[in-house]
Tab-separated table of C-alpha atoms and ligand atoms in Angstrom:
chain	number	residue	atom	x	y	z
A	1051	UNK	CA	-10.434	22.568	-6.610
A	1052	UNK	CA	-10.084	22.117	-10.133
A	1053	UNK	CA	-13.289	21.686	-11.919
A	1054	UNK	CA	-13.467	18.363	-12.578
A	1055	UNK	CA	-11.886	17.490	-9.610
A	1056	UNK	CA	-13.609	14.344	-8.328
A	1057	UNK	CA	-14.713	15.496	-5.213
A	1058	UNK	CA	-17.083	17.931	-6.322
A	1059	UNK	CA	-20.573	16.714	-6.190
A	1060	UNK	CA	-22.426	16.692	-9.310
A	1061	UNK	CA	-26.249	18.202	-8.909
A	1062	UNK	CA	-26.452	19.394	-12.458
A	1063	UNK	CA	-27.749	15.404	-13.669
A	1064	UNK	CA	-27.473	11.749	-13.562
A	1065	UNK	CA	-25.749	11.500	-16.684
A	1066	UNK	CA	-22.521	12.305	-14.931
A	1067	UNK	CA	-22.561	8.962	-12.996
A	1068	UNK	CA	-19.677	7.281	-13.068
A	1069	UNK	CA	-19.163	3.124	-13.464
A	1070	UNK	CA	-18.709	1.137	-10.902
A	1071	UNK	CA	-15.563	-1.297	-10.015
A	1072	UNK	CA	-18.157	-4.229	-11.351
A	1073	UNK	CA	-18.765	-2.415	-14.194
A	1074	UNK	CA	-15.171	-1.633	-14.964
A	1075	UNK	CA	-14.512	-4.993	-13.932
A	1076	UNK	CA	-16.391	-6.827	-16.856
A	1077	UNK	CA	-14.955	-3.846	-19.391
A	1078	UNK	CA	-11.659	-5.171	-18.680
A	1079	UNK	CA	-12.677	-8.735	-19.458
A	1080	UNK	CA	-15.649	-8.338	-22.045
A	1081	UNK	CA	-15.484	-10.469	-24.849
A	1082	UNK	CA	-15.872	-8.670	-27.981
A	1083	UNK	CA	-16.283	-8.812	-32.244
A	1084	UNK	CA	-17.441	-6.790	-35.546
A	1085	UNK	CA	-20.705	-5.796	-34.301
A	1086	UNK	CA	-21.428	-5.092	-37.659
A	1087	UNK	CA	-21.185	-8.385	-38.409
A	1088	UNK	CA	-23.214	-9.079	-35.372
A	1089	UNK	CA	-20.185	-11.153	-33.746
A	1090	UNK	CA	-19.788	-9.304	-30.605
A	1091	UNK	CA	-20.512	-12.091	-27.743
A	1092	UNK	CA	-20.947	-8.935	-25.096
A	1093	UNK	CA	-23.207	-6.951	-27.283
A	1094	UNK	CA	-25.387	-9.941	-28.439
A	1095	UNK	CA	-25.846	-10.938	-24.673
A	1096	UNK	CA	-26.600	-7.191	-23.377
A	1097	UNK	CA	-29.659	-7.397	-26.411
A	1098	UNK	CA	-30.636	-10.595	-25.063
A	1099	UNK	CA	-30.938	-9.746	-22.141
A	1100	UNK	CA	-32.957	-6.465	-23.038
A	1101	UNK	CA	-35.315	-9.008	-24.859
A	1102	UNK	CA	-35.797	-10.612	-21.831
A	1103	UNK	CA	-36.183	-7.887	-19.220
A	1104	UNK	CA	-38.242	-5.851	-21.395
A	1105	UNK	CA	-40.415	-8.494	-22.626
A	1106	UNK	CA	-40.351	-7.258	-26.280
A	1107	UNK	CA	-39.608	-9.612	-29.282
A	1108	UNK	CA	-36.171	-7.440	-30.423
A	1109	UNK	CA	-33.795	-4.972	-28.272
A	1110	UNK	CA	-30.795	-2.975	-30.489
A	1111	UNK	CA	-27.949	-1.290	-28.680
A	1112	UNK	CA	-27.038	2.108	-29.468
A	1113	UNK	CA	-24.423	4.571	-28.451
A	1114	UNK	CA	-26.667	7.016	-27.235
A	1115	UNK	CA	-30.317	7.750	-26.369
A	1116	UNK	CA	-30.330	11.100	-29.528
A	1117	UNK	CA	-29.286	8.254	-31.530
A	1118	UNK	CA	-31.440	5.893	-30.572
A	1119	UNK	CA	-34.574	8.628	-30.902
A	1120	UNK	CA	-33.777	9.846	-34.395
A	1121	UNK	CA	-33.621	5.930	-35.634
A	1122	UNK	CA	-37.154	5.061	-33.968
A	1123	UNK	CA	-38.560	8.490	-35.934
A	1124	UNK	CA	-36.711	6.975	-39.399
A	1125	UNK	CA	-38.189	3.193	-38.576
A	1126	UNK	CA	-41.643	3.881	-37.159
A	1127	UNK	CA	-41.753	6.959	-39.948
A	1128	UNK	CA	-41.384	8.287	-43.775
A	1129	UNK	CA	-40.424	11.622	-45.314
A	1130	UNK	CA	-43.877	13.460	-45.213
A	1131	UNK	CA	-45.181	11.720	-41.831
A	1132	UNK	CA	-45.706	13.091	-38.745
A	1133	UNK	CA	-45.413	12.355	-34.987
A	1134	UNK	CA	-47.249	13.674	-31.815
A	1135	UNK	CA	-45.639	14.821	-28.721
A	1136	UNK	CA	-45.299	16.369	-26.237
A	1137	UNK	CA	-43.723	20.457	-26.458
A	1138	UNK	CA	-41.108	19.520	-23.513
A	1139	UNK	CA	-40.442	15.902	-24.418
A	1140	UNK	CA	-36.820	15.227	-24.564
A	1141	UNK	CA	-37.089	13.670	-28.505
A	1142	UNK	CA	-38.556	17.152	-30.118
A	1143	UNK	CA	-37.116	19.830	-27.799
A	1144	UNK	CA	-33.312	18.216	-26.843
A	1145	UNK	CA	-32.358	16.313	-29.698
A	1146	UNK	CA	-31.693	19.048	-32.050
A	1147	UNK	CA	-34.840	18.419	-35.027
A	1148	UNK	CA	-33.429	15.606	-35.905
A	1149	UNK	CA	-36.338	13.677	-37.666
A	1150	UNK	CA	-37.202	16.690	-39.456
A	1151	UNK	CA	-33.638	17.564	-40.252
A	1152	UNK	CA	-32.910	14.224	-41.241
A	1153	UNK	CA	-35.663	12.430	-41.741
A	1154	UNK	CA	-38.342	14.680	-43.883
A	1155	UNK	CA	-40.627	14.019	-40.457
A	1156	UNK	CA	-42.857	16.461	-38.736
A	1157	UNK	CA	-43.259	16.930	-35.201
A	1158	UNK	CA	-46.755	17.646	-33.783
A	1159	UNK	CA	-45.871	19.306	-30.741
A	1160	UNK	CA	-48.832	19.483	-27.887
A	1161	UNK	CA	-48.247	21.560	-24.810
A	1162	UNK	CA	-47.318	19.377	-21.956
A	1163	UNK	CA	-49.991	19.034	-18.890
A	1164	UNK	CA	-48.207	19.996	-15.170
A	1165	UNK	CA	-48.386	16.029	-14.556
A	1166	UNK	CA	-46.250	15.895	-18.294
A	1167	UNK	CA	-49.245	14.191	-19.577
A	1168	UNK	CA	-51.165	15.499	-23.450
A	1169	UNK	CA	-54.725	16.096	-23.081
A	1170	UNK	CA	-55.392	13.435	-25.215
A	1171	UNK	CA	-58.460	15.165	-26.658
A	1172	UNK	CA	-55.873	17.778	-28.100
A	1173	UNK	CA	-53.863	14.448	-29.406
A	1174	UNK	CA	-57.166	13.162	-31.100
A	1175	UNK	CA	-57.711	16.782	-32.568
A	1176	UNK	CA	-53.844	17.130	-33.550
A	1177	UNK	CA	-54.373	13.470	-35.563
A	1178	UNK	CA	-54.850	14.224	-38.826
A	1179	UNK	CA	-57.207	13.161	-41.317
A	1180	UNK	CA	-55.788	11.240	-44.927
A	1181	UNK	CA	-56.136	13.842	-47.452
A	1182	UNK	CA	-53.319	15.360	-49.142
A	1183	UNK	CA	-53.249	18.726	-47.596
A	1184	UNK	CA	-52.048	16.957	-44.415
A	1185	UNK	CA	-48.921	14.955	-43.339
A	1186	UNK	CA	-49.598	11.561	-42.111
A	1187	UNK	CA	-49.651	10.813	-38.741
A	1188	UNK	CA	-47.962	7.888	-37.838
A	1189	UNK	CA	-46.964	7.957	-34.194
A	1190	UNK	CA	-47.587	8.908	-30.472
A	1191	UNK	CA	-44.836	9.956	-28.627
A	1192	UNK	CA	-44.593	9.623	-24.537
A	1193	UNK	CA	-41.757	10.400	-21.843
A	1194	UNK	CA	-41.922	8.449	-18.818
A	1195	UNK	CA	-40.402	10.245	-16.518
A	1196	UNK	CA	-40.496	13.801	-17.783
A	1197	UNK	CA	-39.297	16.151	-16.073
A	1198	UNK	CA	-38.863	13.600	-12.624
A	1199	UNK	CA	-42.688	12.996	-13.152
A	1200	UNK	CA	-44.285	9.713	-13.557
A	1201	UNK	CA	-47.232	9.310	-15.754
A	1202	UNK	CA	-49.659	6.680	-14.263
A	1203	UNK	CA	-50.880	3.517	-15.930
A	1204	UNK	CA	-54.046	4.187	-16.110
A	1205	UNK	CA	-52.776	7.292	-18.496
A	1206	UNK	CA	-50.766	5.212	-20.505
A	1207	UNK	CA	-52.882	2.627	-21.383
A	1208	UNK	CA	-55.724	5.627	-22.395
A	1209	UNK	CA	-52.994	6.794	-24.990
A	1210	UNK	CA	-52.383	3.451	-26.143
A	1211	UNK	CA	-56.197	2.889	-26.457
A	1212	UNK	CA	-56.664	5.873	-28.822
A	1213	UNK	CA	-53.550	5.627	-30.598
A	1214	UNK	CA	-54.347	2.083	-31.521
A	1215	UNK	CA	-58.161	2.985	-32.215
A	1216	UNK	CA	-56.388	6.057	-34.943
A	1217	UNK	CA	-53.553	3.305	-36.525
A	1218	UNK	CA	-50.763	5.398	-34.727
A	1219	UNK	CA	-47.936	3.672	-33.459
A	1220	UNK	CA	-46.969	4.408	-29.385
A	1221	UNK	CA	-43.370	4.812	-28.936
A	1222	UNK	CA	-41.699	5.464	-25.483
A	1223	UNK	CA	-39.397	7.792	-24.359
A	1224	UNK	CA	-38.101	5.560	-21.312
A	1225	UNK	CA	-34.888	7.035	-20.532
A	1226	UNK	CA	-35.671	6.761	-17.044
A	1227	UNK	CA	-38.259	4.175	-17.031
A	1228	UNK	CA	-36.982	2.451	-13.876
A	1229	UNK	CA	-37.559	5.762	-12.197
A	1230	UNK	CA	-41.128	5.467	-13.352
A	1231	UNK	CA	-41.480	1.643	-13.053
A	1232	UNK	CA	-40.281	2.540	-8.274
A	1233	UNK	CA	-42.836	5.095	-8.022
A	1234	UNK	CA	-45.648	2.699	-9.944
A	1235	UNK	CA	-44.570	0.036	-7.909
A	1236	UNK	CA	-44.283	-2.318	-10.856
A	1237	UNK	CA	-42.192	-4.080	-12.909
A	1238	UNK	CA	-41.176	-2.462	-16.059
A	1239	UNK	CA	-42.646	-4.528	-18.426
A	1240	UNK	CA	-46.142	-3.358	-17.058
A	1241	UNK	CA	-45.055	-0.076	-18.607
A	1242	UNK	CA	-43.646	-1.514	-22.027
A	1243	UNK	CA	-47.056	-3.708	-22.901
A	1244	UNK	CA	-48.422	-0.462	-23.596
A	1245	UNK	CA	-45.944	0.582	-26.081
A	1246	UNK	CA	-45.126	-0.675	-29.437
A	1247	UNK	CA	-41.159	0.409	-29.026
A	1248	UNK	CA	-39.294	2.031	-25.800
A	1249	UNK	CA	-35.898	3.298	-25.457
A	1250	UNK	CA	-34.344	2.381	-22.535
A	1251	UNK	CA	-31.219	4.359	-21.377
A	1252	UNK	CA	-28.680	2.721	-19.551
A	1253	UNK	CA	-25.850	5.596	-18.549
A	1254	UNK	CA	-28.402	8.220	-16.227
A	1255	UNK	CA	-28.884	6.820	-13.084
A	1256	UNK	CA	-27.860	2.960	-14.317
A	1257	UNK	CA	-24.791	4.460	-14.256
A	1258	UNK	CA	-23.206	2.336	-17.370
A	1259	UNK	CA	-20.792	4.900	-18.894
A	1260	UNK	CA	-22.751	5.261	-22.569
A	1261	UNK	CA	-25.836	3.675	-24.089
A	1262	UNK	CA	-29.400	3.072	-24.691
A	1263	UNK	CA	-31.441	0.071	-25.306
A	1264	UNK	CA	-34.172	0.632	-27.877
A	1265	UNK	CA	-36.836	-2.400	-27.545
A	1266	UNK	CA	-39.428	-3.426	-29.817
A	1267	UNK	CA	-40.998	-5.495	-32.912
A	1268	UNK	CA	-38.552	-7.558	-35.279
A	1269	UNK	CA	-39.236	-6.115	-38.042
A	1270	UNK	CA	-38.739	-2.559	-36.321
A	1271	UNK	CA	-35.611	-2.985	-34.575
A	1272	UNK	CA	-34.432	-4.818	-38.202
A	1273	UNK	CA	-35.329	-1.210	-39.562
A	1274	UNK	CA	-33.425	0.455	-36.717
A	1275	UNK	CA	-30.145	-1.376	-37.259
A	1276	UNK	CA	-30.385	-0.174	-40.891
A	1277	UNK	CA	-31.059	3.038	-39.908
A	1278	UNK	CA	-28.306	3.375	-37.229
A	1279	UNK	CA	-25.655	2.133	-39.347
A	1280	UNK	CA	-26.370	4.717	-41.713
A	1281	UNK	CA	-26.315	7.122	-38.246
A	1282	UNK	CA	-22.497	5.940	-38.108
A	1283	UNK	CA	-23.877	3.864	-35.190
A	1284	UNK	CA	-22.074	0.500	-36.278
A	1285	UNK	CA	-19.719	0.498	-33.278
A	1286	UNK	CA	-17.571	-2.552	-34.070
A	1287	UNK	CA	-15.532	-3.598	-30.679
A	1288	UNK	CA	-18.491	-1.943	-28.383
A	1289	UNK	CA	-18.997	-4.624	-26.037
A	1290	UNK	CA	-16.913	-3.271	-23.631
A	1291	UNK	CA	-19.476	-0.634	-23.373
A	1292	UNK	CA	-22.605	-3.347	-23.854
A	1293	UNK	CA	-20.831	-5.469	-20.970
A	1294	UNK	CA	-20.962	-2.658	-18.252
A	1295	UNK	CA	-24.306	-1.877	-19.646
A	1296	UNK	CA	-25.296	-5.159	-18.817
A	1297	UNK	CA	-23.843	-5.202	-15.077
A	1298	UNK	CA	-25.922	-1.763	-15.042
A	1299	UNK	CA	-29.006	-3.447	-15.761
A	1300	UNK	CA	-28.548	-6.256	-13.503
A	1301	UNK	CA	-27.603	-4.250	-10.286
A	1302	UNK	CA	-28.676	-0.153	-10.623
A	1303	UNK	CA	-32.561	-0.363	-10.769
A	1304	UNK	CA	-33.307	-1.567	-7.182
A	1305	UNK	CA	-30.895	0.821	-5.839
A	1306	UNK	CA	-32.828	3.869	-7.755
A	1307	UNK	CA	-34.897	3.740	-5.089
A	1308	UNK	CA	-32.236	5.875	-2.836
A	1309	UNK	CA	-32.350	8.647	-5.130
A	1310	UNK	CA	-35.938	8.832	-5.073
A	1311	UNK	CA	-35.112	9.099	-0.704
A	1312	UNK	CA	-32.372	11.680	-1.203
A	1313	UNK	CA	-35.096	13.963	-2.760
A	1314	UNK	CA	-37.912	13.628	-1.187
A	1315	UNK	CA	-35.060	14.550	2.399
A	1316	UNK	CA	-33.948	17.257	0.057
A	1317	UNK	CA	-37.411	19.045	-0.537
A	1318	UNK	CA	-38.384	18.145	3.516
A	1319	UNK	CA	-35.964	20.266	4.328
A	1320	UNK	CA	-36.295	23.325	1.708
A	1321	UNK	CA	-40.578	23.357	2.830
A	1322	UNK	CA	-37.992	25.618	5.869
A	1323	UNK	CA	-38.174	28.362	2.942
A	1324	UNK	CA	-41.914	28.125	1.877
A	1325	UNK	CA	-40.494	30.464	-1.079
A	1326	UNK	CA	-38.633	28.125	-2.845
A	1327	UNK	CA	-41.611	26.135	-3.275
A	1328	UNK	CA	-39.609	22.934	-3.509
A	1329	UNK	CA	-41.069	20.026	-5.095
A	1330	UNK	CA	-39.834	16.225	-5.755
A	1331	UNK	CA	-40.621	13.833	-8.253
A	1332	UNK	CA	-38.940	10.860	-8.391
A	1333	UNK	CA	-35.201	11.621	-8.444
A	1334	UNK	CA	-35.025	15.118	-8.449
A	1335	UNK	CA	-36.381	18.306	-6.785
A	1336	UNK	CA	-37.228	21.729	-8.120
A	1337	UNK	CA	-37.337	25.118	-6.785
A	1338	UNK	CA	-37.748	28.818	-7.731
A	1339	UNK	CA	-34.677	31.325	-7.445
A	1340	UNK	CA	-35.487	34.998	-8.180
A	1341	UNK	CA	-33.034	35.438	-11.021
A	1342	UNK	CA	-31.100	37.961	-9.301
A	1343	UNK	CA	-29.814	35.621	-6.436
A	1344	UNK	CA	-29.158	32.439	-9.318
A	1345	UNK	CA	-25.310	33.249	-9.758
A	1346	UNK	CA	-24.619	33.850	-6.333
A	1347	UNK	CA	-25.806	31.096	-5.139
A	1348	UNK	CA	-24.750	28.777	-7.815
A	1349	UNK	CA	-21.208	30.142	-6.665
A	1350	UNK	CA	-22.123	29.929	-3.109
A	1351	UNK	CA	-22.952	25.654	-4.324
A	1352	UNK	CA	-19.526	25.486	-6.049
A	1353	UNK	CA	-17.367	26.652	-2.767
A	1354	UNK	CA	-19.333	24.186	-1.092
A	1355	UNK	CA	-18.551	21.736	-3.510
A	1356	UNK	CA	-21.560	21.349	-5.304
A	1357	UNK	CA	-21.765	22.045	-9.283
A	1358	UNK	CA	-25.315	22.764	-10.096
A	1359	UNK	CA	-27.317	24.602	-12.447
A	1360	UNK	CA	-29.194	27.286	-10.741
A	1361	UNK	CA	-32.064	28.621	-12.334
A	1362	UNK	CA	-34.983	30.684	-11.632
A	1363	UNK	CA	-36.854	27.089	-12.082
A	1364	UNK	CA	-34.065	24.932	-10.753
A	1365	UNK	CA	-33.722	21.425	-11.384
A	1366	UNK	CA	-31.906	18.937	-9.116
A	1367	UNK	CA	-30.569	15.559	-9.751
A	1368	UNK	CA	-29.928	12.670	-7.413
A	1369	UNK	CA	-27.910	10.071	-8.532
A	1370	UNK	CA	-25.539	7.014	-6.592
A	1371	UNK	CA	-22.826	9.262	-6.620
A	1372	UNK	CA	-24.230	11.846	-4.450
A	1373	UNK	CA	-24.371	10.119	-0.557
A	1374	UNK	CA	-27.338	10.637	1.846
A	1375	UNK	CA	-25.490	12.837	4.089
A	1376	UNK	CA	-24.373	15.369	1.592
A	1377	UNK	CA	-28.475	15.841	0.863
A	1378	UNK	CA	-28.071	17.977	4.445
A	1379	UNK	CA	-24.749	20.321	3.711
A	1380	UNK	CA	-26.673	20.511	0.380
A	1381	UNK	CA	-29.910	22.078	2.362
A	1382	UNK	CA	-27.832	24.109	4.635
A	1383	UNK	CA	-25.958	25.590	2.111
A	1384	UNK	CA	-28.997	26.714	0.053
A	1385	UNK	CA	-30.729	27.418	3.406
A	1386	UNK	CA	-28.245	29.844	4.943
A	1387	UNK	CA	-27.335	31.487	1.360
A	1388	UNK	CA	-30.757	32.887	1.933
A	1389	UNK	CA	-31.426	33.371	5.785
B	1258	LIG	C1	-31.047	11.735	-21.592
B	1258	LIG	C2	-32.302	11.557	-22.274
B	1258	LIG	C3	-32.369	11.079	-23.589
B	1258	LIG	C4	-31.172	10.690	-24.408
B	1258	LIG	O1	-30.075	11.474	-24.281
B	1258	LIG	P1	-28.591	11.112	-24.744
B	1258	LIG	O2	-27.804	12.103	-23.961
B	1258	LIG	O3	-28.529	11.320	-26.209
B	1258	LIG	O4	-28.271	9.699	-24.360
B	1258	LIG	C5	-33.613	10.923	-24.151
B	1258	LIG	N1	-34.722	11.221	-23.473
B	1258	LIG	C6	-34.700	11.662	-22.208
B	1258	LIG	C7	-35.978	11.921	-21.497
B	1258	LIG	C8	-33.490	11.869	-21.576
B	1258	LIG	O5	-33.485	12.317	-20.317
């Protein structure tokens, strides 16, 4: 099979979800303007709808969730300010510096708990007091999920307690926040009320094919759209890509649900190999390969049809374009590689 061949099943994330016919459906008819002038019908609607789903005052479109990260830094931040968070979140590990690269802003960085939460004693130690020896810190960081883990509500609104009781701004990382919002059994905007801005991505398991929604104040998201035009984030004709965003938003979150099923099935049947020590969380399970038997079995995956990423802490990803039944080759083939 050739490697993009679209039979392969993709374990490595749930970026690689592909749209659906609906989605594809209202690409092909989307109406569309100069964003930049703020006349595209599809993209106008998609932020409306944000606004309404998300229960914030303002929602801003962006091409992608790096993008969208780096402009709340530059809107919630100056040169010379700082931000806590956590040492694995997504916005100071994954997205390449970019507030201190671009922006003049320093990260905090706080080891992340096993549950992904900060000790928020180390937080209130990390905030720093205003005297010129120090940056200034501005902002709290969270990721909810990180790392498939859900941080509970009772956490969240602790962190939005002190951050508001130190002046700090609470931004979330909510790339997968209707992961987060299944396992709380809540609606999302339960989450959100305890966070001045959130971005929202719409293209992991929401399937849309690019895009995240970053939510928040007026006067913020009037500083984001400055700052992601200067990003090169002025799309023009993107409503195609705001219209299937839209569709994603309307019909992906209840079915998120199943990929929470497929891996909680997945790890039921690895607890066979106690030494794996498989765990889920939410959409994905992890497990421990001695590094010696990673390739092999990685290639073992791949003439089964899987492409994964195997690892000696491995990290799999369900997503609607992996069926239930293929959760039980998956098992065996990992099983029997080693029996
Ligand atoms: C995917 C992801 C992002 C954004 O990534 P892009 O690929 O730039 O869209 C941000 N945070 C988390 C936690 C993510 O998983």
């Amino acid at each position: 099979m050739k490697n993009n061949h679209p039979k392969f099943i993709d374990l490595r994330s749930d970026t690689v979800t592909k749209p659906t016919q609906k989605m594809r459906q209202a690409i092909y008819q989307a109406k569309v303007g100069d964003d930049v002038f703020q006349e595209d019908d599809s993209i106008n609607e998609l932020q409306e709808y944000g606004v309404k789903i998300f229960a914030k005052p303002a929602s801003l479109f962006f091409p992608t969730g790096t993008q969208a990260g780096l402009c709340t830094l530059l809107s919630h931040c100056q040169r010379g300010d700082e931000y806590i968070c956590g040492q694995d979140s997504h916005i100071y590990k994954y997205e390449g510096g970019g507030g201190a690269v671009l922006g003049g802003i320093q990260p905090q960085p706080i080891e992340n708990n096993d549950d992904g939460t900060l000790d928020l004693a180390k937080v209130t130690q990390a905030i720093k007091p205003i005297d010129f020896h120090f940056a200034k810190t501005k902002l709290l960081c969270l990721e909810n999920t990180i790392m498939g883990k859900t941080l509970t509500m009772k956490y969240m609104e602790q962190a939005k307690d002190l951050a508001k009781s130190k002046n700090l701004n609470i931004h979330l990382d909510g790339a997968r926040i209707f992961n987060a919002a299944i396992e709380l059994k809540c609606d999302v905007r339960d989450i959100l009320k305890h966070f001045d801005s959130a971005t929202i991505c719409l293209s992991k398991g929401l399937s849309a094919p690019i895009g995240t929604l970053l939510v928040g104040e007026k006067d913020f998201i009037k500083q984001a759209l400055r700052w992601r035009k200067m990003c090169g984030g002025g799309m023009r004709q993107a409503g195609f890509m705001a219209a299937a965003a839209k569709v994603a938003l309307e019909e992906s979150p209840l079915l998120l649900i199943e990929d929470h099923k497929k891996a909680n099935s997945l790890q039921k049947l690895l607890k066979k190999r106690a030494k794996l020590k498989a765990v889920a969380h939410t959409n994905m399970v992890f497990f421990e390969v001695p590094a010696s038997h990673c390739k092999p079995l990685q290639d073992d995956l791949l003439k089964a049809g899987f492409k994964s990423f195997i690892n000696p802490y491995t990290r799999i990803v369900f997503h609607k374009d992996i069926a239930h039944q293929e959760v039980l080759t998956l098992a065996k083939v990992i099983l029997d590689y080693f029996a």
